[in-house]
Short mmCIF file of C-alpha atoms in Angstrom, two decimals:
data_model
loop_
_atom_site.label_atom_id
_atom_site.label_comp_id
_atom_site.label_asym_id
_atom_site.label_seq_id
_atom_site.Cartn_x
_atom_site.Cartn_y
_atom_site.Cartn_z
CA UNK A 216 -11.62 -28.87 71.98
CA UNK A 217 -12.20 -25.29 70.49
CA UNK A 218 -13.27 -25.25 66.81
CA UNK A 219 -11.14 -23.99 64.00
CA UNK A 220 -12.07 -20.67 63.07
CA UNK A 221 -13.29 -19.53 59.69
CA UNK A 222 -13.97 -16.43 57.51
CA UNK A 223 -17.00 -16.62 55.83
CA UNK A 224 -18.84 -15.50 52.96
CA UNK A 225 -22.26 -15.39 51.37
CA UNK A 226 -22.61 -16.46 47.90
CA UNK A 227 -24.59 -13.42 46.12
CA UNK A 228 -26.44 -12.77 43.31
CA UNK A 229 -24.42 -9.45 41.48
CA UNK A 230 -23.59 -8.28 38.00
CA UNK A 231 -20.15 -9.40 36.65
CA UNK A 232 -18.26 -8.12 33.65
CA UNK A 233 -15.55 -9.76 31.49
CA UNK A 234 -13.05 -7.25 30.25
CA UNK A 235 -10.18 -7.10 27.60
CA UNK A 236 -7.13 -4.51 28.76
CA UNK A 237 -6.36 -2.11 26.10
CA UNK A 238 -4.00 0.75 25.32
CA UNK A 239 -2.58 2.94 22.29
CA UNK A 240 -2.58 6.42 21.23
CA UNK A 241 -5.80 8.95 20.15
CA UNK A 242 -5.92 9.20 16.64
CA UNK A 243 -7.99 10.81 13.71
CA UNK A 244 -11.45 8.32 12.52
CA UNK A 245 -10.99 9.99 9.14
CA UNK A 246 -7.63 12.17 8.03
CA UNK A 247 -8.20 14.32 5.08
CA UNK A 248 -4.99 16.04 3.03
CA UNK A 249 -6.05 19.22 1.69
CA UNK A 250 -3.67 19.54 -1.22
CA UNK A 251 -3.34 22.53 -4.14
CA UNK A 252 -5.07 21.29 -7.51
CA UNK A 253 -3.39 24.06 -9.47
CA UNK A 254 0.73 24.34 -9.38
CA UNK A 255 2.41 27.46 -9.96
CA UNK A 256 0.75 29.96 -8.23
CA UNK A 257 1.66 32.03 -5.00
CA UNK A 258 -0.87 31.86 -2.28
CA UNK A 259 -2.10 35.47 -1.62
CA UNK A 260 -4.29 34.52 1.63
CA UNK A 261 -4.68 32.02 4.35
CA UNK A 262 -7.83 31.60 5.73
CA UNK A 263 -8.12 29.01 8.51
CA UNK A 264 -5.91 28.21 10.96
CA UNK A 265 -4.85 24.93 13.34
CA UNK A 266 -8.15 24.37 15.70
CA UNK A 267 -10.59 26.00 13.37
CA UNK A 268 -13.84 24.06 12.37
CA UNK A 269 -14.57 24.32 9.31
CA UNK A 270 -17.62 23.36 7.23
CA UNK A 271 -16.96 21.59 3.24
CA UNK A 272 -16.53 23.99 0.98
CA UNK A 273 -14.96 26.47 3.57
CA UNK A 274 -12.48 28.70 1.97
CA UNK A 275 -9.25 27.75 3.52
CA UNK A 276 -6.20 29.45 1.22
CA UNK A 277 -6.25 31.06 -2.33
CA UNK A 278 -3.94 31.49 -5.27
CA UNK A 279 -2.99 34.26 -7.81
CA UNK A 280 -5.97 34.39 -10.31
CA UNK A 281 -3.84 37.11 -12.39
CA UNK A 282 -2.60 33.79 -15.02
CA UNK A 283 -5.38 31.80 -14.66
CA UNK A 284 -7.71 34.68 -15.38
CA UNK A 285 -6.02 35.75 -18.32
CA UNK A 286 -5.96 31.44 -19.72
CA UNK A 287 -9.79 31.49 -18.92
CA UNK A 288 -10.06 34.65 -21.19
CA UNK A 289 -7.64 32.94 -23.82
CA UNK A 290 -9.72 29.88 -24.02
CA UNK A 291 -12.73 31.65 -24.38
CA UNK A 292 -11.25 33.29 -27.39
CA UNK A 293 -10.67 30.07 -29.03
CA UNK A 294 -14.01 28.97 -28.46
CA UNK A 295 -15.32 31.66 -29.81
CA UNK A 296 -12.79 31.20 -32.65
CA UNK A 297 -14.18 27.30 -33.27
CA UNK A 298 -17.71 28.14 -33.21
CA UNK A 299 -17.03 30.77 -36.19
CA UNK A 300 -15.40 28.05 -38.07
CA UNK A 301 -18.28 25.60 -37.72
CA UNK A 302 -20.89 28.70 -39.23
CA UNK A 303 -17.72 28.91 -41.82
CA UNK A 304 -17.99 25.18 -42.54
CA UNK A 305 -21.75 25.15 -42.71
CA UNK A 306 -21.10 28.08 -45.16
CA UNK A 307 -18.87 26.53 -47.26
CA UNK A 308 -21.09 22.96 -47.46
CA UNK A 309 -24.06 25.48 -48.73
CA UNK A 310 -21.72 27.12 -51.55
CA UNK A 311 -20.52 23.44 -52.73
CA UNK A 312 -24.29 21.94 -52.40
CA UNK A 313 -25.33 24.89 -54.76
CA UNK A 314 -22.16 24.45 -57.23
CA UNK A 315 -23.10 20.69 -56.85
CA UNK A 316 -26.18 21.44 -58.26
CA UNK A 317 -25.15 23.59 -60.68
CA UNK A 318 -22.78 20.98 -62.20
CA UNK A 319 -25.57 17.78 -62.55
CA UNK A 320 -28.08 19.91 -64.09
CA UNK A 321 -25.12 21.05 -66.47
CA UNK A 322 -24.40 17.41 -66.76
CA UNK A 323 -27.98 16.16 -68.16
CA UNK A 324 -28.28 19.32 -70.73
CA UNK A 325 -25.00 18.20 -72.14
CA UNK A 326 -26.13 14.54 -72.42
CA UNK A 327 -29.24 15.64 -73.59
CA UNK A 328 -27.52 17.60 -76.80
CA UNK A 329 -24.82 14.97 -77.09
CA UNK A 330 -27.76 12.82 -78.04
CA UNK A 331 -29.28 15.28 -80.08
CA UNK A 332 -25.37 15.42 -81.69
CA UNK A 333 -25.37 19.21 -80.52
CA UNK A 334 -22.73 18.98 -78.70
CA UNK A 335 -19.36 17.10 -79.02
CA UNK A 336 -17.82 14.61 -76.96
CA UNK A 337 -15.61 17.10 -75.55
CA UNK A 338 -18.00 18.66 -73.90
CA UNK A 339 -19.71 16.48 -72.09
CA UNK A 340 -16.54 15.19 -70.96
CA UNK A 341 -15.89 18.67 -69.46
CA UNK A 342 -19.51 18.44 -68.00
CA UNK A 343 -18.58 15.20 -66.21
CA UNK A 344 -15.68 16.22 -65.13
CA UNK A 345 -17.15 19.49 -63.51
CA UNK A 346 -20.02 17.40 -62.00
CA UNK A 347 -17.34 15.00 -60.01
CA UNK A 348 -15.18 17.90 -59.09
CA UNK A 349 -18.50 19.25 -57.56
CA UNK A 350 -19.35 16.35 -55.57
CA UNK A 351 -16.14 16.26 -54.25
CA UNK A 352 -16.05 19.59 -52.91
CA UNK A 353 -19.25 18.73 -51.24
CA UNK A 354 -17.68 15.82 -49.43
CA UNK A 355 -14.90 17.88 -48.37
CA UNK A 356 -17.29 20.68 -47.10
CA UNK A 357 -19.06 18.13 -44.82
CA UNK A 358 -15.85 16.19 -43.33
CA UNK A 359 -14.93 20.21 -42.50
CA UNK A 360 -17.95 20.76 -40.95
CA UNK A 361 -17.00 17.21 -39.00
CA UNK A 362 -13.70 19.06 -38.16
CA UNK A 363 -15.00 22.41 -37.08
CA UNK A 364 -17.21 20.83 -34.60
CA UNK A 365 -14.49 18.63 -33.13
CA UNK A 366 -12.72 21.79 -32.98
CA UNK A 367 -15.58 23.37 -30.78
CA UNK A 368 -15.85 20.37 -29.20
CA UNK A 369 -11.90 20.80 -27.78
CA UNK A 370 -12.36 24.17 -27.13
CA UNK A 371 -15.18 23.49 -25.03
CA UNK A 372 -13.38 21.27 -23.05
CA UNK A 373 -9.97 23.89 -22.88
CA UNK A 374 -12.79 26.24 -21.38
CA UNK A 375 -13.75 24.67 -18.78
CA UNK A 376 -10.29 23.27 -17.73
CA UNK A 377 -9.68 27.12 -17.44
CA UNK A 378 -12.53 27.52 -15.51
CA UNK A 379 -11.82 24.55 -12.98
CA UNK A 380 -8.19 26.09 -12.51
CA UNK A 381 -9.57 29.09 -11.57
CA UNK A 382 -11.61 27.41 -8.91
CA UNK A 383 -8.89 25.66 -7.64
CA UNK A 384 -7.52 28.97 -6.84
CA UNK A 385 -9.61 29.10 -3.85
CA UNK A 386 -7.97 26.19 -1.88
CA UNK A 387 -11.69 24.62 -0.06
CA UNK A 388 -12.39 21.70 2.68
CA UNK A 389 -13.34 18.70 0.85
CA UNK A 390 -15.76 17.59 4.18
CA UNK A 391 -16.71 19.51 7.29
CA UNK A 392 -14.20 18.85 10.19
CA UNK A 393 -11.24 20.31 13.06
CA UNK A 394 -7.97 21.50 10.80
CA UNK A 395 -4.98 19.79 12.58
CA UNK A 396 -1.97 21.29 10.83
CA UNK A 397 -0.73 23.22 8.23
CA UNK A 398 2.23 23.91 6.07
CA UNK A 399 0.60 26.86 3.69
CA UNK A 400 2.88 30.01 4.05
CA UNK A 401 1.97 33.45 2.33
CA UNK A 402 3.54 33.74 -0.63
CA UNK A 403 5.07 30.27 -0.89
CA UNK A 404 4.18 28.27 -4.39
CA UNK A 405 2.61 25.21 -4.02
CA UNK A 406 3.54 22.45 -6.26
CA UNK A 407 1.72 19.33 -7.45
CA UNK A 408 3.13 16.98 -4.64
CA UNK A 409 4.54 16.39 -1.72
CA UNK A 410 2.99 17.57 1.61
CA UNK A 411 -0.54 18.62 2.19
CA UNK A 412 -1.34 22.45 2.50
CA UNK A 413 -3.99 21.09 5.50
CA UNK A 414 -4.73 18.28 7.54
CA UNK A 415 -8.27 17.81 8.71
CA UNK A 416 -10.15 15.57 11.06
CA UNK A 417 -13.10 14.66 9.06
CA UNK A 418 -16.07 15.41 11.39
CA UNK A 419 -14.02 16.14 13.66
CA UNK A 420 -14.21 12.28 15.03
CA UNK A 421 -11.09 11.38 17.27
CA UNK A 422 -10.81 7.66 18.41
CA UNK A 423 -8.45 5.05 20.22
CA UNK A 424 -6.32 2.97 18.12
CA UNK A 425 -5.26 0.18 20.78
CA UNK A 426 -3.27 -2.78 20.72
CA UNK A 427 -5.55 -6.01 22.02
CA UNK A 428 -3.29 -9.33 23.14
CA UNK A 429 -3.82 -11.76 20.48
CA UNK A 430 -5.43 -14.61 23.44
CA UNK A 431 -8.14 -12.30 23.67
CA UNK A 432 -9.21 -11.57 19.85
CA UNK A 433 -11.80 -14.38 19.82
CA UNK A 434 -13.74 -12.48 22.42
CA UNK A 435 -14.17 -8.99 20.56
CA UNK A 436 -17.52 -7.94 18.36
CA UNK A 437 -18.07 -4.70 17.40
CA UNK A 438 -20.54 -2.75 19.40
CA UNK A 439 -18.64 -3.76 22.27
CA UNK A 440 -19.31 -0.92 25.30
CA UNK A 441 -15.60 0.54 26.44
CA UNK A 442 -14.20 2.31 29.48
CA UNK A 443 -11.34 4.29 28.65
CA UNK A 444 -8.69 6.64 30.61
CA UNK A 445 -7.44 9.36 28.44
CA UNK A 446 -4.28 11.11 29.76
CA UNK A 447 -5.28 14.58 31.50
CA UNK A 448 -8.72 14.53 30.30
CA UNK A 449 -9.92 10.80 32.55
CA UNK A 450 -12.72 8.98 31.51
CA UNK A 451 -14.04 8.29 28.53
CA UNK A 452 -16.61 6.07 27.07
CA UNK A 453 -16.65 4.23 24.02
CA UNK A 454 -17.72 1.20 21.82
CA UNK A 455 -15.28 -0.80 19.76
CA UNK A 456 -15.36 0.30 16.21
CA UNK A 457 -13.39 -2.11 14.33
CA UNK A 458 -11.93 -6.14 15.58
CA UNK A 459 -8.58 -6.42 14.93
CA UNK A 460 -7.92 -8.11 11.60
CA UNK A 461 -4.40 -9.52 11.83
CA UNK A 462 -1.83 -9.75 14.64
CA UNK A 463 1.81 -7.91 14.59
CA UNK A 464 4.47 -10.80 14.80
CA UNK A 465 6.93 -8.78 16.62
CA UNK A 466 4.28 -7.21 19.63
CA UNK A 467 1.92 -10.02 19.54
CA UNK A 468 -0.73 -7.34 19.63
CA UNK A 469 -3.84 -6.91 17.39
CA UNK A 470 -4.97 -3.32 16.34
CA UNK A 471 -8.62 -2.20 17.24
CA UNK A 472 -10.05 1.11 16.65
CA UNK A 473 -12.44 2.58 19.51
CA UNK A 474 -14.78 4.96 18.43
CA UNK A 475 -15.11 7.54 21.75
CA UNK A 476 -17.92 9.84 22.68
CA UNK A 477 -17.74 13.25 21.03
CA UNK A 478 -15.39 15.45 23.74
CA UNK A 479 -13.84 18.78 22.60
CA UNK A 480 -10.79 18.17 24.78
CA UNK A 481 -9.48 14.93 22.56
CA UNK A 482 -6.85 15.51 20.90
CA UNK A 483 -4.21 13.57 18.47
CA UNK A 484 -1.67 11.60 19.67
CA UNK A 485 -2.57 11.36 23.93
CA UNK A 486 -2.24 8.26 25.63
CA UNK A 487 -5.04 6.28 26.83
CA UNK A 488 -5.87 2.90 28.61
CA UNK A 489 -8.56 1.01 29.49
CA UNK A 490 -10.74 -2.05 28.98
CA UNK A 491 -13.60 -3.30 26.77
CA UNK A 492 -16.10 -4.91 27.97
CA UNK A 493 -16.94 -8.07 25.82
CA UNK A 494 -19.58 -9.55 28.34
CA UNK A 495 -21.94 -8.22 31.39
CA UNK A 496 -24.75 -10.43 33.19
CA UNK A 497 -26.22 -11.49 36.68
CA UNK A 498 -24.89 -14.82 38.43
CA UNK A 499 -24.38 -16.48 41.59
CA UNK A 500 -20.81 -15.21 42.70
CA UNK A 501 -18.45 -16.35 45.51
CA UNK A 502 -15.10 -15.13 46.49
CA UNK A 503 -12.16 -15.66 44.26
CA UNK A 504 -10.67 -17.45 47.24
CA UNK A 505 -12.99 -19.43 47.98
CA UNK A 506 -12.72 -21.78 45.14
CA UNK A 507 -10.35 -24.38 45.37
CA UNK A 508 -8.99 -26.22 42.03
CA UNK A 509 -7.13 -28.89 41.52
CA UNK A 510 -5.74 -32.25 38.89
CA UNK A 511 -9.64 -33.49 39.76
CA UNK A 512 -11.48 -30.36 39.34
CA UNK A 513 -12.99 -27.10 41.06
CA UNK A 514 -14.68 -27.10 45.04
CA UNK A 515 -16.01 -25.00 46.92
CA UNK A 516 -16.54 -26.06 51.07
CA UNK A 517 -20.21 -24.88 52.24
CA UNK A 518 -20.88 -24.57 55.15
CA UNK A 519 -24.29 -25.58 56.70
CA UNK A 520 -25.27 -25.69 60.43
CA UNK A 521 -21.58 -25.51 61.27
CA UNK A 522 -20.07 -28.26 59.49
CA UNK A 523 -18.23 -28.13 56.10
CA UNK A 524 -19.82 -29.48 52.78
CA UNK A 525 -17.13 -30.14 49.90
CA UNK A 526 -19.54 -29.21 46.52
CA UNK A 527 -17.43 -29.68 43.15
CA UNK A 528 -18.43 -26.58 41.11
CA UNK A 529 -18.26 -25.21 37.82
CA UNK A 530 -16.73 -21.39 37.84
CA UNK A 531 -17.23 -18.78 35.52
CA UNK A 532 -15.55 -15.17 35.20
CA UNK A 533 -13.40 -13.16 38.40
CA UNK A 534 -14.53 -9.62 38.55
CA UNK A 535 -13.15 -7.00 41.50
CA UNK A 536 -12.40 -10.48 43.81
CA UNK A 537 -15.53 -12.11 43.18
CA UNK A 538 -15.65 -15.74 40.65
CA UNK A 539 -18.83 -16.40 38.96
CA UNK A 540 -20.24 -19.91 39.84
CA UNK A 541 -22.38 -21.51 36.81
CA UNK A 542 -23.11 -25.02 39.03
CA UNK A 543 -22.86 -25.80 42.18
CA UNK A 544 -23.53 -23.41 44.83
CA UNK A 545 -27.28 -21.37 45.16
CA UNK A 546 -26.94 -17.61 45.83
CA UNK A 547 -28.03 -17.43 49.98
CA UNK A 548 -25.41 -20.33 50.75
CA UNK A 549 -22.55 -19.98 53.44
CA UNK A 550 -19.28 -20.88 51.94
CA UNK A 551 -15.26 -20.78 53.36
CA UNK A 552 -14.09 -17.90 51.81
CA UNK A 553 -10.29 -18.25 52.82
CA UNK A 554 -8.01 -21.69 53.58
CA UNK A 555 -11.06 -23.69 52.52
CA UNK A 556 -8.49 -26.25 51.98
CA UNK A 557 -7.26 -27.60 55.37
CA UNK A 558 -10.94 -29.29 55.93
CA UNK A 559 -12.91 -31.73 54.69
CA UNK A 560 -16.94 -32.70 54.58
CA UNK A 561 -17.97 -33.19 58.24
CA UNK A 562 -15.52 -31.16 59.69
CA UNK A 563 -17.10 -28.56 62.10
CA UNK A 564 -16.29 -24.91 62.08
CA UNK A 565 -16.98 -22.03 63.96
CA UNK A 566 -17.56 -18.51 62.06
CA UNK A 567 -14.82 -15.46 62.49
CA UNK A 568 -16.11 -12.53 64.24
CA UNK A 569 -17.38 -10.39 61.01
CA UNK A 570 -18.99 -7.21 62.48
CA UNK A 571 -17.16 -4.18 61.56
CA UNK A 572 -17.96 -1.50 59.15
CA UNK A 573 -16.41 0.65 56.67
CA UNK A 574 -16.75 4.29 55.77
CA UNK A 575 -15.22 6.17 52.69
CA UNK A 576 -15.00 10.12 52.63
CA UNK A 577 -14.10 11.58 49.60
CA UNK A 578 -12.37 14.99 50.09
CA UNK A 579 -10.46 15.98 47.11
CA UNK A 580 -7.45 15.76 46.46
CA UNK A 581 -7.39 12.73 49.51
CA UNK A 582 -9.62 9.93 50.08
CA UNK A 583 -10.12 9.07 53.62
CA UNK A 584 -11.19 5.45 54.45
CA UNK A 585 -12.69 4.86 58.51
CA UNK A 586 -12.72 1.74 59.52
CA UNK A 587 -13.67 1.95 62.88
CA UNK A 588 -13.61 4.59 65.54
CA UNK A 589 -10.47 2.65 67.50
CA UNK A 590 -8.60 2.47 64.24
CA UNK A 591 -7.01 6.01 62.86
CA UNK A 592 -8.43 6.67 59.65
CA UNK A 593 -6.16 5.81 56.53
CA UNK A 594 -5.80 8.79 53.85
CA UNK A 595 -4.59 8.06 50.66
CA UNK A 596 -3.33 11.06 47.71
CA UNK A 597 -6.14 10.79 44.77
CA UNK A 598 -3.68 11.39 41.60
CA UNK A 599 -6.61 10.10 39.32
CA UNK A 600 -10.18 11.11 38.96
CA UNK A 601 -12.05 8.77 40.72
CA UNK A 602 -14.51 6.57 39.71
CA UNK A 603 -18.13 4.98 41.73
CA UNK A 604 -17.85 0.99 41.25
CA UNK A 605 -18.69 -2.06 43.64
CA UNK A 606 -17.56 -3.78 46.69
CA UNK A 607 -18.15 -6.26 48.99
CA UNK A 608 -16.94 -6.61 52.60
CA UNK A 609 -16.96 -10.51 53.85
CA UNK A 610 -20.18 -11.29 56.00
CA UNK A 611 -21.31 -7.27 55.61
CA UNK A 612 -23.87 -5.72 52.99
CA UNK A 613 -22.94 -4.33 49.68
CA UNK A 614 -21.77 -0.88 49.14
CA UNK A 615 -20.63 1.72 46.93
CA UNK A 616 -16.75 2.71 47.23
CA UNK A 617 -14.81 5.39 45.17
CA UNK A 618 -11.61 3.38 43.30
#
């Protein structure tokens, strides 16, 4: 009788690739509020607008100075004011240090006499009494002095507060980066609060924030390479950034941050998709189909000199149609790819015809796909950009195909 026919495959050596899906929204690495430090004031100018790049310390908006000048000039005035009192104080503690003196050398002439009994008790009573109100006065001089340079001290401090708020009436980029928005108007008066004056990108630096399934958390690392499809713009490459810490209870999804090549056409807020790629290596790989699993475990039927083989395997990762095989099955070997499971060892087979090629024309906006001269070609509408990856046509070489 005639033999049962079967497509066939040969198990390969090729590079597969374990991916994660992802999707989410572009948003900012870094956001920086640019708020006004000084409240009160009318904004005379606006110097950078949504789109600009701007370097730190980039002039962005500034404020009356007519107020704050005149408080600068008012606190210089009273510094001026405290360091005349501390040469007043210092003054003062040299006129109570002389009178100081003055009264103890008064003191021992009177002693001296009241000994002598040239003078009374009265006087040097007076004398003692003139001596203490001396010392005193020298005390008080020095805690004034104490004072007056506390006074400075405040004064100082008034000064350059003025000075600060008169700085702050040039409204400057705290870091270098791509303004995103603003809210300052021309003549409007900011107040301490409420919304920023700009937004800023900090550097710049747009990446994905993506929702990850939570089944597939254990299998993210940062550094991980990504492939990502950025509405309008296509693709984009990309390394994960940051794991997701938690998982939302309601979506089931985990956050991750992608950090994306540098591209001046990101922008807040489009939609992307994609994948990361958590693992990429060499291995022996068979058609998906080919592997059969069951209650007892995974098969695959090889076929050698015609007859079937039942192997039990151990299967790895499915990329593009292809599953990995980690034991069972050397790269070179003949296997079933399709209905492997209607035979059985022993059972004879005879190979499908498997000679036919494929040809793939890419003529934007169509891609045309020739399978054979008898066949008319097949043209399909390209709505994305395309992209080069691999394929594999059962019992032919490998190629290259546009996906």
């Amino acid at each position: 009788s005639e033999l049962p026919v079967v497509t066939l495959a040969t198990a390969q050596q090729d590079w597969i690739e374990a991916r994660v899906p992802v999707s989410g929204s572009l948003v900012a690495r870094q956001e920086v509020q640019v708020h006004a430090l000084v409240s009160g004031h009318e904004i005379t100018s606006i110097e950078a607008e949504v789109g600009d790049r701007v370097e730190a310390g980039q002039v962005l908006a500034r404020l009356s100075e007519d107020v704050l000048s005149a408080q600068l000039a008012q606190a210089e005035a009273e510094y001026q004011r405290a360091e005349a009192g501390v040469s007043q104080a210092e003054s003062q503690i040299a006129s109570t240090q002389a009178s100081l003196t003055q009264a103890v050398s008064a003191l021992e002439r009177t002693r001296s006499l009241r000994q002598s009994g040239n003078a009374s008790q009265a006087v040097l009573d007076q004398a003692v009494a003139t001596e203490a109100s001396a010392r005193a006065a020298a005390a008080s001089a020095s805690d004034g002095l104490g004072v007056a340079r506390a006074a400075v001290a405040q004064a100082d401090a008034a000064r350059r507060i003025a000075r600060l708020n008169l700085d702050h009436a040039r409204i400057t980029a705290p870091v270098g980066g791509l303004v995103v928005a603003r809210t300052a108007r021309l003549g409007a008066i900011p107040g301490g609060g409420g919304e920023p004056l700009f937004t800023l990108i900090a550097g710049g630096e747009v990446e994905l924030e993506a929702g990850v399934i939570e089944t597939a958390l254990s299998q993210l690392k940062p550094g991980d390479a990504a492939e990502i499809e950025v509405a309008g713009l296509g693709r984009v490459e990309g390394k994960l950034r940051l794991a997701p810490a938690a998982v939302d209870p309601v979506t089931r999804l985990g956050p991750a941050r992608i950090a994306l090549d540098p591209d001046p056409r990101l922008r807040t807020g489009l939609f992307a998709s994609g994948w990361i790629i958590t693992d990429r290596r060499q291995a022996v790989t068979v058609p998906a189909s080919a592997v059969l699993a069951d209650a007892t475990g995974e098969r695959v039927q090889v076929v050698k000199d015609g007859r079937i083989e039942t192997r039990e395997v151990r299967s790895g990762l499915i990329w593009q149609g292809w599953r990995e095989i980690l034991e069972g099955v050397a790269s070179g070997e003949t296997v079933v790819a399709r209905a492997g499971a209607f035979f059985r060892s022993g059972d004879q087979v005879r190979a499908a015809n498997q000679d036919w090629m494929m040809e793939v024309i890419i003529d934007s906006p169509i891609l045309v796909v020739v399978i054979d001269d008898s066949i008319p070609p097949i043209v399909v509408p390209l709505w994305g950009t395309p992209r080069l990856t691999r394929w594999r046509t059962l019992g032919a070489p490998s190629r290259s195909r546009i996906q």
